[in-house]
Structures are given as C-alpha cells and as structure tokens.
Amino acid sequence: MTEDKISQKKIRFATLFPGSENVHLAKDVGMIPYILGKYYNYESKLVCYKNGDYPYLNAELKGLNIDFIKRDINSDFDDGTIYLIKNSRNIDVLHLFHLSESSLKWMYFYKKLNPNGRVYLKLDANTNIINSPLNEGVFEFLKRHCSLISVETKYLYQYLNKNWPVNIEYIPNGFYNFCDQEPILYNDKENIICTSGNIGFPVKANEILLKAFELASPYLTGWKLKMIGPIKEEFKQYIIRLFLNNPRLQDQIIFTGQITNKCELFKEYKKAKIFCLTSKIEGFPLVFPEAARNGCFIVSSNLPAAWDITDNKKYGDIFEIEDIKQLALLLINNCKAEERLKSVCKDIQTFAYENFYWVNICKKINYSLTEDR
C-alpha cells in the first residue's frame, strides 16, 4: 500500500452497532472506526443508541465520532434500518458485525439504496460458526453484497476458506497504546498471575483458575493471583466459600474490581508475569493482545485464539478446557521457569506489535477496502 492511498478523498465509514456502550469503544467496535479516522484519513463514525455515558470519548478515544440513533421503535434492527434508509447514500463503507439475520438484511437495504457502497462484515466468530446452517443462497448473497469479510482466528480462517465458497480474510483483534509506548522490562514485573474480564460469568470459567491456583499455591511461594474486573453477584458466594475453606488464600488472591481506565489496566498487566484465561469458548478476546503487549506469558484454555497469541505455544502454554489439574501443573512449571518468562517478556512484545497492533490491523482493512479503487 502506498501513502497515496491514505491521502485520497476521505472515505465515509460507518460502523452500525446499536448496542454499543462505553466499554465497546475500546474494543473492535470502536477501535476500527477510530483508527481508520485517525491514521487513514477516513470520515468514520460509530452508529448506536445512546446507551449511558461514554467517558472514553473524552479520554482514550477522543476524536471518535458517534452518531446516536433514535429509539423510534426501540428495536436494534428496526431503528438501524430507519437509519440506513435515511443515511445509506452518505456512507461509502458500511461496517457490520456477525453473520446474523439483521446484518444480512441491513446489507441488503444498504446496497439497494447505495449500489456503489461497500460492506465490511466482521464475523466476530467463535467455533460455533462451524455449525451454522448456511445454504448456497446465503453464500451467493454474501458474494454479491460484501467487499470484505473477515474472521479473527487462523483456525477459523483456514476452516471457513476450505468449507465456504466465499473469500474470508484473516484480521485479528488488537491492542492500542492509550498510554506510554515504552517497552516493558521484566525486572519491573512482580510474581503475579493475572486474569481480566467479567469475573464469574459462566463462559469465563473463573472457578477453574481459582481451583487450579489453590492446588498450585503450596508450590508457588511469594506468588499472587489477581482477578481484574467486575464480579458477578452470584460468584461472590463462591469466593466467600473458597476463603472460608482455605483462609491462607486470602493473602494470595486479590480481586481488584472493575478497572475501566486503560492506563490503570495496563499498569496491572505490566506488573504481572503471567496472564491466564480459562474461558470455555471465545472469539478473539481483546485481553490477549493487551497482555502480550505488556510482556505477559500467556496461559490459556484450548481456544483457537490462544494458538495465535502464543504463536503455537512459543510465548505461552495451553491446557484443555476445564482441566484444573493440567492448569495447576502449568502454573507451577511456568512460575518456576524464570529464564523462559524473562525471554518471553521481551519477545512477545515484538510479536504483539508485528501482528496485533490496531494501527497495522487497520492498514490491512484499508488496503482490502481500497485495493481495487
């Protein structure tokens, strides 16, 4: 791609995601229009309801444009459709998420109203997409209506291109430097294992990490576990029982609560030597590239994205989903592998910048949307 691609007439880019809240702004929903606007001369915006306050707009994502849609019918699909009827002709690229009935209908209306417009469908998929009951008609529709379809993991990229008669691009999720860009030094890290997300949500399987750490903790002198994120109310009872049954863990397990400020969150990643994810199913979790950028060794359940972020276990380890004993052994072995942790701390940062930096990811999106223009 040449610099000329960036300096041409602004491309009017709209991400239609009615349910977006403040938290989505720092995820792919907000980051793609933000980066395209900031670095690639797009006239980009996020289209959504006003779902509460958006403090990121005045801090981390200052400059991101949001076009708030009215709740005329209070239905994501219907109000999104009304927006497209009014605005499609002023949108060069419509950016949609998920292979859903709503997305298919939205792209149909958009292309009817703006035949020269382009559609970017980001599948935002986990392995459930493999079992989607799609027929030839859907595939032909996608071919006619989409200029770019992408998926976030290499496993699904390979599977879908082999089994779907549609071209799918591999475009992962990434990280962005909201704060300083200095390399993370291993000597500044502490003996901390951390995880981040919605603590206690069933799909996150946080109890697996707590049980594994309980098994491993007698062998991990001086190590602590940090659970970063809001705690689901029902899960608080589980935590109380855990500490009642094993009081010594109260000094080793820390629950920070929710940290919305990205700079504060990155400080937690910077202190941790190991980042652990125990989810049963995921697409491409944003916490992976954020932890990698901050020099964390990644330990994860067997998710497609785990193989990508660890470069096939070069920068981490992978355990079978819900296997508590295997995870406990991995924690013990890796916490004691000081030289490997130190080496990975440096190398995974380089790997993250080369493969998961939002500015570079959006460079590929821009190229895919403009290469034939």
XYZ file of C-alpha atoms in Angstrom:
373
model
C 0.000 0.000 0.000
C 1.324 3.462 -0.892
C 0.948 6.677 1.043
C -1.315 7.900 -1.803
C -3.973 5.528 -0.534
C -4.119 7.484 2.704
C -4.140 10.974 1.202
C -7.037 10.467 -1.209
C -10.570 11.773 -0.647
C -11.952 10.795 2.736
C -13.884 7.520 2.774
C -17.146 7.790 4.714
C -17.108 4.756 7.013
C -19.937 3.794 9.392
C -19.887 1.023 11.995
C -23.508 0.099 12.735
C -23.719 -1.443 16.208
C -26.828 -0.169 18.058
C -25.975 -1.828 21.370
C -22.583 -0.193 21.813
C -21.828 1.015 25.331
C -18.730 2.813 26.568
C -16.859 -0.480 27.047
C -17.263 -1.305 23.341
C -15.402 1.828 22.281
C -12.055 0.337 23.309
C -12.893 -2.940 21.572
C -13.084 -3.658 17.845
C -16.470 -1.908 17.628
C -14.931 1.461 18.427
C -11.270 0.923 17.607
C -11.702 0.191 13.901
C -13.556 3.440 13.059
C -11.292 5.353 15.462
C -8.029 4.117 13.909
C -9.269 4.447 10.331
C -10.221 8.029 11.086
C -7.054 8.940 12.967
C -4.449 7.237 10.772
C -6.011 6.584 7.357
C -7.969 9.751 6.566
C -11.423 8.171 6.865
C -14.501 10.135 7.801
C -15.573 7.432 10.207
C -18.243 7.088 12.846
C -19.897 4.598 15.153
C -23.686 4.406 14.878
C -25.516 3.295 18.037
C -28.134 4.158 20.627
C -27.078 6.399 23.494
C -26.535 3.583 25.968
C -25.395 5.539 29.013
C -22.344 7.766 29.282
C -19.237 7.451 27.101
C -16.257 8.682 29.160
C -13.793 7.132 26.672
C -14.825 9.860 24.200
C -13.168 12.465 26.420
C -10.056 10.435 27.165
C -8.751 7.287 25.480
C -10.790 7.690 22.281
C -11.056 11.432 21.996
C -11.884 12.181 18.376
C -14.078 9.140 17.741
C -17.361 10.267 16.213
C -20.626 8.705 17.360
C -23.900 9.177 15.508
C -26.614 8.388 18.051
C -29.743 6.839 16.585
C -33.211 7.495 17.956
C -35.214 4.789 19.669
C -38.151 5.287 17.314
C -39.211 1.660 17.621
C -36.726 0.539 20.304
C -35.628 -2.413 18.203
C -31.971 -2.682 17.153
C -32.904 -3.971 13.724
C -35.795 -1.598 13.005
C -34.058 1.538 14.244
C -30.880 0.516 12.436
C -32.908 0.072 9.255
C -34.502 3.507 9.629
C -31.009 4.966 9.987
C -29.857 3.244 6.788
C -32.904 4.430 4.848
C -32.012 7.998 5.797
C -28.219 7.801 5.505
C -27.057 4.998 3.171
C -26.241 7.363 0.312
C -23.819 9.205 2.581
C -21.932 6.054 3.594
C -19.123 4.680 1.400
C -18.400 1.671 3.634
C -20.928 0.051 5.970
C -19.222 -1.961 8.712
C -21.318 -4.718 10.318
C -20.703 -7.419 12.912
C -21.804 -11.065 12.982
C -23.360 -13.291 10.352
C -26.893 -12.673 11.582
C -30.298 -12.109 10.029
C -30.085 -8.434 10.989
C -26.703 -7.989 9.306
C -27.891 -9.693 6.113
C -30.996 -7.512 5.935
C -29.038 -4.354 6.721
C -26.548 -5.000 3.925
C -29.458 -5.718 1.551
C -31.140 -2.380 2.327
C -27.833 -0.542 2.178
C -26.858 -1.930 -1.234
C -30.344 -1.245 -2.605
C -30.043 2.389 -1.585
C -26.342 2.717 -2.400
C -25.337 0.158 -5.080
C -21.787 1.521 -5.230
C -21.307 1.285 -1.469
C -19.097 -1.330 0.130
C -19.892 -3.649 3.036
C -17.323 -4.903 5.539
C -18.676 -7.845 7.536
C -16.592 -8.697 10.606
C -17.713 -12.160 11.648
C -16.529 -11.759 15.267
C -16.857 -15.521 15.453
C -16.103 -18.383 17.786
C -16.158 -22.061 16.823
C -19.971 -22.165 16.924
C -19.929 -20.673 13.429
C -18.764 -24.049 12.113
C -22.251 -25.424 12.800
C -24.117 -22.529 11.169
C -26.891 -23.906 8.893
C -25.925 -21.891 5.809
C -27.020 -22.689 2.269
C -25.805 -21.746 -1.196
C -28.242 -18.838 -1.304
C -26.607 -17.191 1.722
C -23.143 -17.632 0.251
C -24.208 -16.115 -3.074
C -25.792 -13.218 -1.197
C -22.539 -12.587 0.685
C -20.539 -12.667 -2.552
C -22.817 -10.059 -4.123
C -23.085 -7.739 -1.151
C -19.751 -7.842 0.723
C -16.472 -6.262 -0.320
C -14.671 -7.671 2.727
C -15.491 -10.483 5.147
C -13.046 -11.200 7.950
C -12.616 -13.604 10.837
C -10.335 -13.206 13.838
C -8.500 -16.532 14.268
C -6.262 -18.509 11.922
C -8.127 -21.724 12.699
C -11.473 -20.316 11.541
C -9.811 -18.515 8.624
C -8.480 -21.840 7.347
C -11.665 -23.760 8.108
C -14.050 -21.254 6.513
C -11.967 -20.780 3.374
C -11.846 -24.543 2.966
C -15.553 -25.128 3.580
C -17.277 -21.930 2.454
C -17.401 -20.835 -1.216
C -16.671 -17.266 -0.068
C -13.356 -15.463 0.394
C -12.615 -14.789 4.063
C -9.734 -12.608 5.257
C -7.789 -13.192 8.477
C -7.963 -9.967 10.503
C -7.442 -10.453 14.262
C -8.300 -8.119 17.102
C -5.564 -5.987 18.582
C -4.282 -3.501 21.128
C -3.588 0.213 21.057
C -1.221 2.347 23.110
C -3.566 4.537 25.091
C -0.697 5.436 27.419
C 3.095 5.275 27.100
C 4.773 3.171 24.439
C 7.916 2.219 26.347
C 8.940 -1.458 26.266
C 8.074 -3.414 29.393
C 11.107 -4.587 31.378
C 10.962 -7.993 33.032
C 12.771 -6.697 36.121
C 9.848 -4.341 36.748
C 7.411 -7.238 36.945
C 6.271 -8.993 40.111
C 5.361 -12.585 40.918
C 1.778 -12.117 39.803
C -0.603 -14.227 37.725
C -3.498 -12.133 36.488
C -6.715 -12.515 34.573
C -9.078 -9.839 33.319
C -12.734 -9.755 32.326
C -16.203 -10.243 33.750
C -15.419 -12.353 36.793
C -17.961 -15.087 37.465
C -19.650 -15.252 34.072
C -20.168 -18.990 33.365
C -18.419 -18.894 29.978
C -15.302 -17.382 31.607
C -14.905 -20.390 33.944
C -13.017 -18.312 36.526
C -13.553 -21.033 39.112
C -11.132 -23.202 37.106
C -8.337 -20.685 37.682
C -9.186 -20.334 41.367
C -9.228 -24.108 41.884
C -6.004 -24.563 39.928
C -4.286 -21.802 41.893
C -5.499 -23.395 45.131
C -3.814 -26.653 44.087
C -0.662 -24.920 42.898
C -0.285 -22.328 45.657
C 1.708 -24.516 48.115
C 4.409 -24.703 45.424
C 4.232 -21.007 44.491
C 5.815 -19.235 47.434
C 5.628 -15.486 47.006
C 3.198 -15.595 44.064
C -0.178 -13.868 43.980
C -3.241 -14.195 41.749
C -5.029 -11.026 40.618
C -8.593 -11.217 39.324
C -9.291 -7.967 37.454
C -12.841 -6.982 36.585
C -16.389 -6.631 37.905
C -17.601 -9.639 39.890
C -20.951 -11.235 39.104
C -23.106 -11.155 42.245
C -23.711 -14.919 42.355
C -19.970 -15.574 42.116
C -19.257 -13.628 45.292
C -20.690 -16.511 47.335
C -18.241 -18.874 45.640
C -15.358 -16.585 46.646
C -16.555 -16.427 50.261
C -16.700 -20.234 50.447
C -13.244 -20.501 48.870
C -11.696 -18.282 51.535
C -13.601 -19.998 54.360
C -12.307 -23.391 53.250
C -8.757 -22.135 52.681
C -8.092 -18.941 54.699
C -4.425 -18.683 53.626
C -5.589 -17.880 50.084
C -6.891 -14.501 51.263
C -3.296 -13.249 51.265
C -2.578 -14.680 47.826
C -5.702 -13.874 45.779
C -6.622 -10.264 45.051
C -9.881 -9.071 43.486
C -9.341 -5.568 42.118
C -12.886 -4.880 40.950
C -13.596 -3.175 37.645
C -10.837 -1.067 36.090
C -12.201 0.945 33.157
C -9.250 3.308 32.732
C -6.991 1.686 30.144
C -3.806 3.190 31.578
C -4.626 1.752 35.010
C -5.467 -1.618 33.459
C -2.192 -1.679 31.534
C -0.333 -0.989 34.799
C -1.777 -4.238 36.140
C -0.656 -6.134 33.037
C 2.814 -4.601 33.320
C 3.216 -5.927 36.862
C 2.091 -9.469 36.004
C 4.480 -12.120 34.709
C 1.696 -14.475 33.623
C -1.733 -13.793 32.150
C -4.233 -16.657 32.406
C -7.544 -17.141 30.590
C -9.840 -20.074 31.381
C -12.805 -19.442 29.064
C -14.867 -22.310 27.648
C -15.380 -20.516 24.336
C -14.215 -17.192 22.874
C -13.757 -15.437 19.571
C -10.588 -13.379 19.827
C -10.544 -11.822 23.314
C -9.089 -8.309 23.440
C -7.285 -9.172 26.671
C -4.877 -11.409 24.744
C -3.111 -8.708 22.700
C -3.288 -6.283 25.634
C -1.497 -8.765 27.895
C 1.010 -9.671 25.170
C 1.848 -6.011 24.515
C 2.644 -5.730 28.223
C 5.055 -8.652 28.230
C 2.884 -11.304 29.879
C 3.471 -15.013 29.358
C 0.076 -16.349 28.219
C -1.537 -19.433 29.763
C -4.914 -20.223 28.211
C -7.572 -22.844 27.764
C -7.558 -24.504 24.350
C -9.102 -21.751 22.241
C -8.225 -21.027 18.593
C -7.066 -17.531 19.562
C -4.716 -18.977 22.195
C -2.645 -20.656 19.479
C -2.435 -17.372 17.585
C -1.434 -15.153 20.508
C 1.197 -17.634 21.767
C 2.465 -18.359 18.241
C 1.684 -22.051 18.764
C 2.924 -22.079 22.391
C 6.158 -20.213 21.663
C 5.063 -17.440 24.038
C 2.813 -19.368 26.370
C 1.106 -22.627 27.272
C -2.307 -24.131 26.578
C -4.405 -26.517 28.674
C -7.556 -28.445 27.891
C -10.769 -26.620 28.727
C -11.832 -27.086 32.399
C -8.801 -29.294 33.182
C -7.926 -28.000 36.650
C -5.001 -30.336 37.319
C -3.345 -29.613 33.984
C -3.657 -25.877 34.585
C -2.233 -26.232 38.104
C 0.814 -28.067 36.722
C 1.318 -25.440 34.015
C 1.199 -22.681 36.619
C 3.741 -24.457 38.821
C 6.106 -25.246 35.956
C 5.951 -21.835 34.316
C 6.166 -19.811 37.517
C 9.427 -21.617 38.229
C 10.753 -21.167 34.662
C 12.323 -17.763 35.313
C 14.500 -17.684 32.200
C 11.602 -18.560 29.907
C 9.376 -15.906 31.471
C 12.135 -13.337 31.046
C 12.752 -14.265 27.411
C 9.054 -14.280 26.533
C 8.522 -10.903 28.221
C 10.702 -9.261 25.586
C 9.838 -11.378 22.558
C 6.048 -11.407 22.942
C 6.006 -7.597 22.897
C 7.707 -7.598 19.492
C 5.349 -10.335 18.309
C 2.329 -8.329 19.504
C 3.407 -5.182 17.659
C 4.079 -7.116 14.468
C 0.769 -8.988 14.476
C -1.809 -7.387 16.785
C -1.304 -3.612 16.756
C -4.557 -1.887 15.786
C -2.812 0.632 13.535
C -1.310 -2.175 11.434
C -4.507 -4.222 11.505
C -6.485 -1.271 10.159
C -3.840 -0.774 7.478
C -4.865 -4.185 6.148
C -8.566 -3.281 6.402
C -7.932 -0.061 4.500
C -5.984 -1.890 1.804
C -8.677 -4.567 1.416
C -11.362 -1.899 1.031
C -9.420 0.260 -1.436
C -7.154 -2.070 -3.437
C -9.472 -2.112 -6.475
C -10.445 1.560 -6.291
